[in-house]
PDB file of C-alpha atoms in Angstrom:
ATOM      1  CA  UNK A  10     210.563-109.413  38.114  1.00 72.00           C
ATOM      2  CA  UNK A  11     210.729-113.190  38.391  1.00 91.00           C
ATOM      3  CA  UNK A  12     207.908-115.586  39.160  1.00 89.00           C
ATOM      4  CA  UNK A  13     208.465-115.264  42.935  1.00 95.00           C
ATOM      5  CA  UNK A  14     207.955-111.489  42.869  1.00 95.00           C
ATOM      6  CA  UNK A  15     205.133-111.735  40.329  1.00 96.00           C
ATOM      7  CA  UNK A  16     203.314-114.208  42.590  1.00 97.00           C
ATOM      8  CA  UNK A  17     203.732-111.974  45.630  1.00 96.00           C
ATOM      9  CA  UNK A  18     202.405-108.916  43.789  1.00 97.00           C
ATOM     10  CA  UNK A  19     199.503-110.913  42.330  1.00 97.00           C
ATOM     11  CA  UNK A  20     198.660-112.331  45.754  1.00 97.00           C
ATOM     12  CA  UNK A  21     198.655-108.822  47.267  1.00 96.00           C
ATOM     13  CA  UNK A  22     196.188-107.642  44.642  1.00 96.00           C
ATOM     14  CA  UNK A  23     194.003-110.719  45.180  1.00 96.00           C
ATOM     15  CA  UNK A  24     193.999-110.215  48.951  1.00 94.00           C
ATOM     16  CA  UNK A  25     192.892-106.622  48.589  1.00 92.00           C
ATOM     17  CA  UNK A  26     190.115-107.603  46.188  1.00 93.00           C
ATOM     18  CA  UNK A  27     188.916-110.927  47.631  1.00 93.00           C
ATOM     19  CA  UNK A  28     190.522-111.493  51.033  1.00 91.00           C
ATOM     20  CA  UNK A  29     192.048-114.726  52.311  1.00 90.00           C
ATOM     21  CA  UNK A  30     189.071-117.085  52.147  1.00 90.00           C
ATOM     22  CA  UNK A  31     187.890-116.230  48.640  1.00 93.00           C
ATOM     23  CA  UNK A  32     191.293-116.123  46.923  1.00 95.00           C
ATOM     24  CA  UNK A  33     192.136-119.281  45.026  1.00 96.00           C
ATOM     25  CA  UNK A  34     195.480-120.418  43.637  1.00 96.00           C
ATOM     26  CA  UNK A  35     194.028-119.939  40.166  1.00 97.00           C
ATOM     27  CA  UNK A  36     193.143-116.324  41.019  1.00 97.00           C
ATOM     28  CA  UNK A  37     196.752-115.668  41.994  1.00 97.00           C
ATOM     29  CA  UNK A  38     198.105-117.355  38.866  1.00 96.00           C
ATOM     30  CA  UNK A  39     195.762-115.346  36.667  1.00 96.00           C
ATOM     31  CA  UNK A  40     196.661-112.086  38.437  1.00 95.00           C
ATOM     32  CA  UNK A  41     200.407-112.768  38.368  1.00 95.00           C
ATOM     33  CA  UNK A  42     200.757-114.257  34.898  1.00 94.00           C
ATOM     34  CA  UNK A  43     202.582-117.290  36.308  1.00 94.00           C
ATOM     35  CA  UNK A  44     201.589-120.945  36.728  1.00 93.00           C
ATOM     36  CA  UNK A  45     200.238-123.147  39.522  1.00 93.00           C
ATOM     37  CA  UNK A  46     203.502-125.026  40.012  1.00 94.00           C
ATOM     38  CA  UNK A  47     205.282-121.744  40.774  1.00 94.00           C
ATOM     39  CA  UNK A  48     203.258-121.275  43.964  1.00 96.00           C
ATOM     40  CA  UNK A  49     204.483-124.531  45.481  1.00 93.00           C
ATOM     41  CA  UNK A  50     208.011-124.068  44.209  1.00 95.00           C
ATOM     42  CA  UNK A  51     208.478-120.531  45.553  1.00 96.00           C
ATOM     43  CA  UNK A  52     206.178-120.434  48.606  1.00 96.00           C
ATOM     44  CA  UNK A  53     205.270-123.995  49.528  1.00 94.00           C
ATOM     45  CA  UNK A  54     201.528-123.390  49.397  1.00 94.00           C
ATOM     46  CA  UNK A  55     198.887-120.870  48.450  1.00 95.00           C
ATOM     47  CA  UNK A  56     198.228-120.165  52.144  1.00 94.00           C
ATOM     48  CA  UNK A  57     201.874-119.347  52.862  1.00 94.00           C
ATOM     49  CA  UNK A  58     201.996-117.121  49.783  1.00 96.00           C
ATOM     50  CA  UNK A  59     198.909-115.249  51.005  1.00 95.00           C
ATOM     51  CA  UNK A  60     200.413-114.886  54.482  1.00 93.00           C
ATOM     52  CA  UNK A  61     203.607-113.422  53.038  1.00 95.00           C
ATOM     53  CA  UNK A  62     201.582-111.128  50.794  1.00 96.00           C
ATOM     54  CA  UNK A  63     199.623-109.897  53.816  1.00 92.00           C
ATOM     55  CA  UNK A  64     202.807-109.183  55.768  1.00 92.00           C
ATOM     56  CA  UNK A  65     204.220-107.327  52.752  1.00 93.00           C
ATOM     57  CA  UNK A  66     201.067-105.183  52.632  1.00 92.00           C
ATOM     58  CA  UNK A  67     201.361-104.394  56.346  1.00 88.00           C
ATOM     59  CA  UNK A  68     205.036-103.462  55.943  1.00 86.00           C
ATOM     60  CA  UNK A  69     204.147-101.123  53.082  1.00 86.00           C
ATOM     61  CA  UNK A  70     201.647 -99.336  55.334  1.00 81.00           C
ATOM     62  CA  UNK A  71     203.823 -99.215  58.451  1.00 78.00           C
ATOM     63  CA  UNK A  72     205.605 -96.078  57.229  1.00 76.00           C
ATOM     64  CA  UNK A  73     202.280 -94.286  57.681  1.00 75.00           C
ATOM     65  CA  UNK A  74     202.454 -94.979  61.441  1.00 79.00           C
ATOM     66  CA  UNK A  75     205.510 -92.824  61.990  1.00 76.00           C
ATOM     67  CA  UNK A  76     205.289 -90.751  58.801  1.00 75.00           C
ATOM     68  CA  UNK A  77     208.438 -92.409  57.501  1.00 73.00           C
ATOM     69  CA  UNK A  78     210.361 -91.647  60.683  1.00 74.00           C
ATOM     70  CA  UNK A  79     209.280 -88.016  60.792  1.00 83.00           C
ATOM     71  CA  UNK A  80     207.409 -87.860  64.095  1.00 88.00           C
ATOM     72  CA  UNK A  81     207.225 -84.372  65.594  1.00 91.00           C
ATOM     73  CA  UNK A  82     206.771 -85.262  69.267  1.00 94.00           C
ATOM     74  CA  UNK A  83     209.296 -86.320  71.932  1.00 95.00           C
ATOM     75  CA  UNK A  84     209.981 -90.056  72.114  1.00 93.00           C
ATOM     76  CA  UNK A  85     208.330 -91.771  75.066  1.00 94.00           C
ATOM     77  CA  UNK A  86     205.883 -88.938  75.710  1.00 96.00           C
ATOM     78  CA  UNK A  87     202.100 -89.017  75.801  1.00 96.00           C
ATOM     79  CA  UNK A  88     202.254 -86.645  72.857  1.00 97.00           C
ATOM     80  CA  UNK A  89     204.174 -89.307  70.891  1.00 95.00           C
ATOM     81  CA  UNK A  90     201.649 -91.943  72.003  1.00 96.00           C
ATOM     82  CA  UNK A  91     198.873 -89.700  70.653  1.00 96.00           C
ATOM     83  CA  UNK A  92     200.695 -88.925  67.408  1.00 95.00           C
ATOM     84  CA  UNK A  93     201.422 -92.566  66.571  1.00 93.00           C
ATOM     85  CA  UNK A  94     197.873 -93.702  67.400  1.00 94.00           C
ATOM     86  CA  UNK A  95     196.455 -90.854  65.360  1.00 92.00           C
ATOM     87  CA  UNK A  96     198.538 -92.008  62.388  1.00 89.00           C
ATOM     88  CA  UNK A  97     197.551 -95.660  62.867  1.00 89.00           C
ATOM     89  CA  UNK A  98     193.859 -94.809  63.126  1.00 91.00           C
ATOM     90  CA  UNK A  99     194.125 -92.637  60.004  1.00 88.00           C
ATOM     91  CA  UNK A 100     195.182 -95.731  58.018  1.00 85.00           C
ATOM     92  CA  UNK A 101     191.985 -97.485  59.059  1.00 85.00           C
ATOM     93  CA  UNK A 102     189.739 -94.920  57.455  1.00 74.00           C
ATOM     94  CA  UNK A 103     191.443 -94.841  54.079  1.00 69.00           C
ATOM     95  CA  UNK A 104     189.845 -96.590  51.113  1.00 65.00           C
ATOM     96  CA  UNK A 105     191.311-100.040  50.598  1.00 69.00           C
ATOM     97  CA  UNK A 106     192.381-100.420  54.217  1.00 77.00           C
ATOM     98  CA  UNK A 107     194.317-103.639  54.772  1.00 84.00           C
ATOM     99  CA  UNK A 108     193.170-104.054  58.365  1.00 85.00           C
ATOM    100  CA  UNK A 109     190.093-106.109  57.493  1.00 84.00           C
ATOM    101  CA  UNK A 110     192.554-108.786  56.334  1.00 88.00           C
ATOM    102  CA  UNK A 111     194.015-109.056  59.838  1.00 84.00           C
ATOM    103  CA  UNK A 112     190.555-109.584  61.258  1.00 85.00           C
ATOM    104  CA  UNK A 113     189.821-112.199  58.603  1.00 87.00           C
ATOM    105  CA  UNK A 114     193.032-114.053  59.535  1.00 85.00           C
ATOM    106  CA  UNK A 115     191.952-114.091  63.183  1.00 85.00           C
ATOM    107  CA  UNK A 116     188.614-115.632  62.223  1.00 88.00           C
ATOM    108  CA  UNK A 117     189.766-118.224  59.672  1.00 87.00           C
ATOM    109  CA  UNK A 118     193.270-118.903  61.011  1.00 83.00           C
ATOM    110  CA  UNK A 119     192.341-122.371  62.235  1.00 89.00           C
ATOM    111  CA  UNK A 120     191.510-123.300  58.635  1.00 90.00           C
ATOM    112  CA  UNK A 121     194.888-121.967  57.432  1.00 89.00           C
ATOM    113  CA  UNK A 122     197.276-123.058  60.220  1.00 90.00           C
ATOM    114  CA  UNK A 123     200.513-122.560  58.260  1.00 89.00           C
ATOM    115  CA  UNK A 124     199.467-119.043  57.280  1.00 88.00           C
ATOM    116  CA  UNK A 125     198.287-118.298  60.826  1.00 88.00           C
ATOM    117  CA  UNK A 126     201.629-119.444  62.259  1.00 90.00           C
ATOM    118  CA  UNK A 127     203.553-117.342  59.734  1.00 88.00           C
ATOM    119  CA  UNK A 128     201.484-114.245  60.549  1.00 87.00           C
ATOM    120  CA  UNK A 129     201.827-114.879  64.305  1.00 87.00           C
ATOM    121  CA  UNK A 130     205.615-114.958  64.013  1.00 88.00           C
ATOM    122  CA  UNK A 131     205.555-111.786  61.943  1.00 89.00           C
ATOM    123  CA  UNK A 132     203.300-110.140  64.532  1.00 87.00           C
ATOM    124  CA  UNK A 133     206.005-110.550  67.182  1.00 88.00           C
ATOM    125  CA  UNK A 134     208.451-108.889  64.786  1.00 90.00           C
ATOM    126  CA  UNK A 135     205.876-106.154  64.228  1.00 90.00           C
ATOM    127  CA  UNK A 136     205.758-105.535  67.966  1.00 91.00           C
ATOM    128  CA  UNK A 137     209.533-105.256  67.963  1.00 93.00           C
ATOM    129  CA  UNK A 138     209.282-102.726  65.136  1.00 90.00           C
ATOM    130  CA  UNK A 139     206.699-100.458  66.770  1.00 91.00           C
ATOM    131  CA  UNK A 140     208.626-100.029  70.024  1.00 94.00           C
ATOM    132  CA  UNK A 141     210.924 -97.332  68.551  1.00 93.00           C
ATOM    133  CA  UNK A 142     207.925 -95.509  67.067  1.00 91.00           C
ATOM    134  CA  UNK A 143     206.695 -94.854  70.579  1.00 93.00           C
ATOM    135  CA  UNK A 144     209.950 -94.758  72.538  1.00 93.00           C
ATOM    136  CA  UNK A 145     212.515 -93.651  69.956  1.00 92.00           C
ATOM    137  CA  UNK A 146     215.870 -95.289  69.360  1.00 91.00           C
ATOM    138  CA  UNK A 147     216.550 -98.470  67.464  1.00 93.00           C
ATOM    139  CA  UNK A 148     214.583-101.700  67.351  1.00 93.00           C
ATOM    140  CA  UNK A 149     215.521-103.877  70.316  1.00 96.00           C
ATOM    141  CA  UNK A 150     217.227-107.208  69.595  1.00 96.00           C
ATOM    142  CA  UNK A 151     214.810-110.094  69.036  1.00 93.00           C
ATOM    143  CA  UNK A 152     215.676-111.598  72.426  1.00 95.00           C
ATOM    144  CA  UNK A 153     215.152-108.343  74.353  1.00 96.00           C
ATOM    145  CA  UNK A 154     212.426-108.766  77.015  1.00 96.00           C
ATOM    146  CA  UNK A 155     210.700-105.573  75.814  1.00 96.00           C
ATOM    147  CA  UNK A 156     209.643-107.420  72.643  1.00 95.00           C
ATOM    148  CA  UNK A 157     207.468-109.679  74.788  1.00 94.00           C
ATOM    149  CA  UNK A 158     206.200-106.873  77.016  1.00 96.00           C
ATOM    150  CA  UNK A 159     205.978-103.517  75.241  1.00 95.00           C
ATOM    151  CA  UNK A 160     205.812-105.050  71.779  1.00 95.00           C
ATOM    152  CA  UNK A 161     202.956-107.336  72.757  1.00 94.00           C
ATOM    153  CA  UNK A 162     201.186-104.500  74.563  1.00 95.00           C
ATOM    154  CA  UNK A 163     201.274-102.295  71.472  1.00 94.00           C
ATOM    155  CA  UNK A 164     200.199-105.136  69.170  1.00 92.00           C
ATOM    156  CA  UNK A 165     197.333-106.047  71.505  1.00 93.00           C
ATOM    157  CA  UNK A 166     196.184-102.443  71.544  1.00 94.00           C
ATOM    158  CA  UNK A 167     196.433-102.330  67.759  1.00 90.00           C
ATOM    159  CA  UNK A 168     194.396-105.514  67.303  1.00 90.00           C
ATOM    160  CA  UNK A 169     191.721-104.148  69.627  1.00 93.00           C
ATOM    161  CA  UNK A 170     191.568-100.788  67.880  1.00 93.00           C
ATOM    162  CA  UNK A 171     191.378-102.496  64.486  1.00 89.00           C
ATOM    163  CA  UNK A 172     188.585-104.801  65.676  1.00 90.00           C
ATOM    164  CA  UNK A 173     186.572-101.938  67.109  1.00 92.00           C
ATOM    165  CA  UNK A 174     187.121 -99.841  63.996  1.00 89.00           C
ATOM    166  CA  UNK A 175     185.994-102.687  61.737  1.00 85.00           C
ATOM    167  CA  UNK A 176     182.857-103.279  63.825  1.00 86.00           C
ATOM    168  CA  UNK A 177     181.807 -99.667  64.295  1.00 90.00           C
ATOM    169  CA  UNK A 178     184.088 -96.891  63.044  1.00 88.00           C
ATOM    170  CA  UNK A 179     181.779 -94.232  64.477  1.00 91.00           C
ATOM    171  CA  UNK A 180     182.376 -95.298  68.082  1.00 94.00           C
ATOM    172  CA  UNK A 181     185.868 -96.818  67.723  1.00 94.00           C
ATOM    173  CA  UNK A 182     188.504 -95.246  69.962  1.00 95.00           C
ATOM    174  CA  UNK A 183     190.212 -92.086  68.802  1.00 96.00           C
ATOM    175  CA  UNK A 184     193.805 -91.121  69.505  1.00 96.00           C
ATOM    176  CA  UNK A 185     192.457 -88.560  72.005  1.00 97.00           C
ATOM    177  CA  UNK A 186     190.521 -91.250  73.883  1.00 97.00           C
ATOM    178  CA  UNK A 187     193.435 -93.684  73.912  1.00 96.00           C
ATOM    179  CA  UNK A 188     195.783 -90.987  75.171  1.00 97.00           C
ATOM    180  CA  UNK A 189     193.335 -89.902  77.847  1.00 97.00           C
ATOM    181  CA  UNK A 190     192.989 -93.515  78.968  1.00 97.00           C
ATOM    182  CA  UNK A 191     196.771 -93.918  79.074  1.00 96.00           C
ATOM    183  CA  UNK A 192     197.078 -90.703  81.074  1.00 97.00           C
ATOM    184  CA  UNK A 193     194.526 -92.042  83.586  1.00 97.00           C
ATOM    185  CA  UNK A 194     196.475 -95.320  83.906  1.00 95.00           C
ATOM    186  CA  UNK A 195     199.723 -93.446  84.534  1.00 95.00           C
ATOM    187  CA  UNK A 196     198.098 -91.197  87.135  1.00 95.00           C
ATOM    188  CA  UNK A 197     196.509 -94.182  88.900  1.00 96.00           C
ATOM    189  CA  UNK A 198     199.859 -96.020  88.967  1.00 94.00           C
ATOM    190  CA  UNK A 199     201.596 -92.949  90.404  1.00 93.00           C
ATOM    191  CA  UNK A 200     198.876 -92.478  93.038  1.00 93.00           C
ATOM    192  CA  UNK A 201     199.151 -96.124  94.108  1.00 93.00           C
ATOM    193  CA  UNK A 202     202.875 -95.698  94.699  1.00 90.00           C
ATOM    194  CA  UNK A 203     202.549 -92.509  96.741  1.00 81.00           C
TER     195      UNK A 203
END
């Protein structure tokens, strides 16, 4: 690995141990075995390096959402909705969950605007990536309207579930509750059209 990769791996370890606010450039350098100048050269700033490290951590965990593409339920069904949310919620209860980092970014983002902007852009791409988990098929093109409708809906739901799970895991929504709520919404929409 070169310095760029070493820095990214070191930053990921620092994030998991200390989070965004408590990680210093010196922590990353110590963890990666590189030097301070490498951060600016390869990433522009410590904050942008941490943002990219966070996105890399999320991408590593995203295979857990759809079990590496091995979902057992029909695409677009309530059963698929339940299966994906069950998988997502399972990642929140594992030791070393990365989701507290997303909440930290929401809270301190105004103090790290470049990192916040990088994560916000990646979040839109994340929404684009989760659409096929629920509906099947391929990721829509970046300019497809579903990225700004379905993608944002799923990401909003995810942020809410993460927030509730971080605050009180005992009463946070389960996949059963989310699916029941979705079923009620669908039934109410159908009844209003009848």
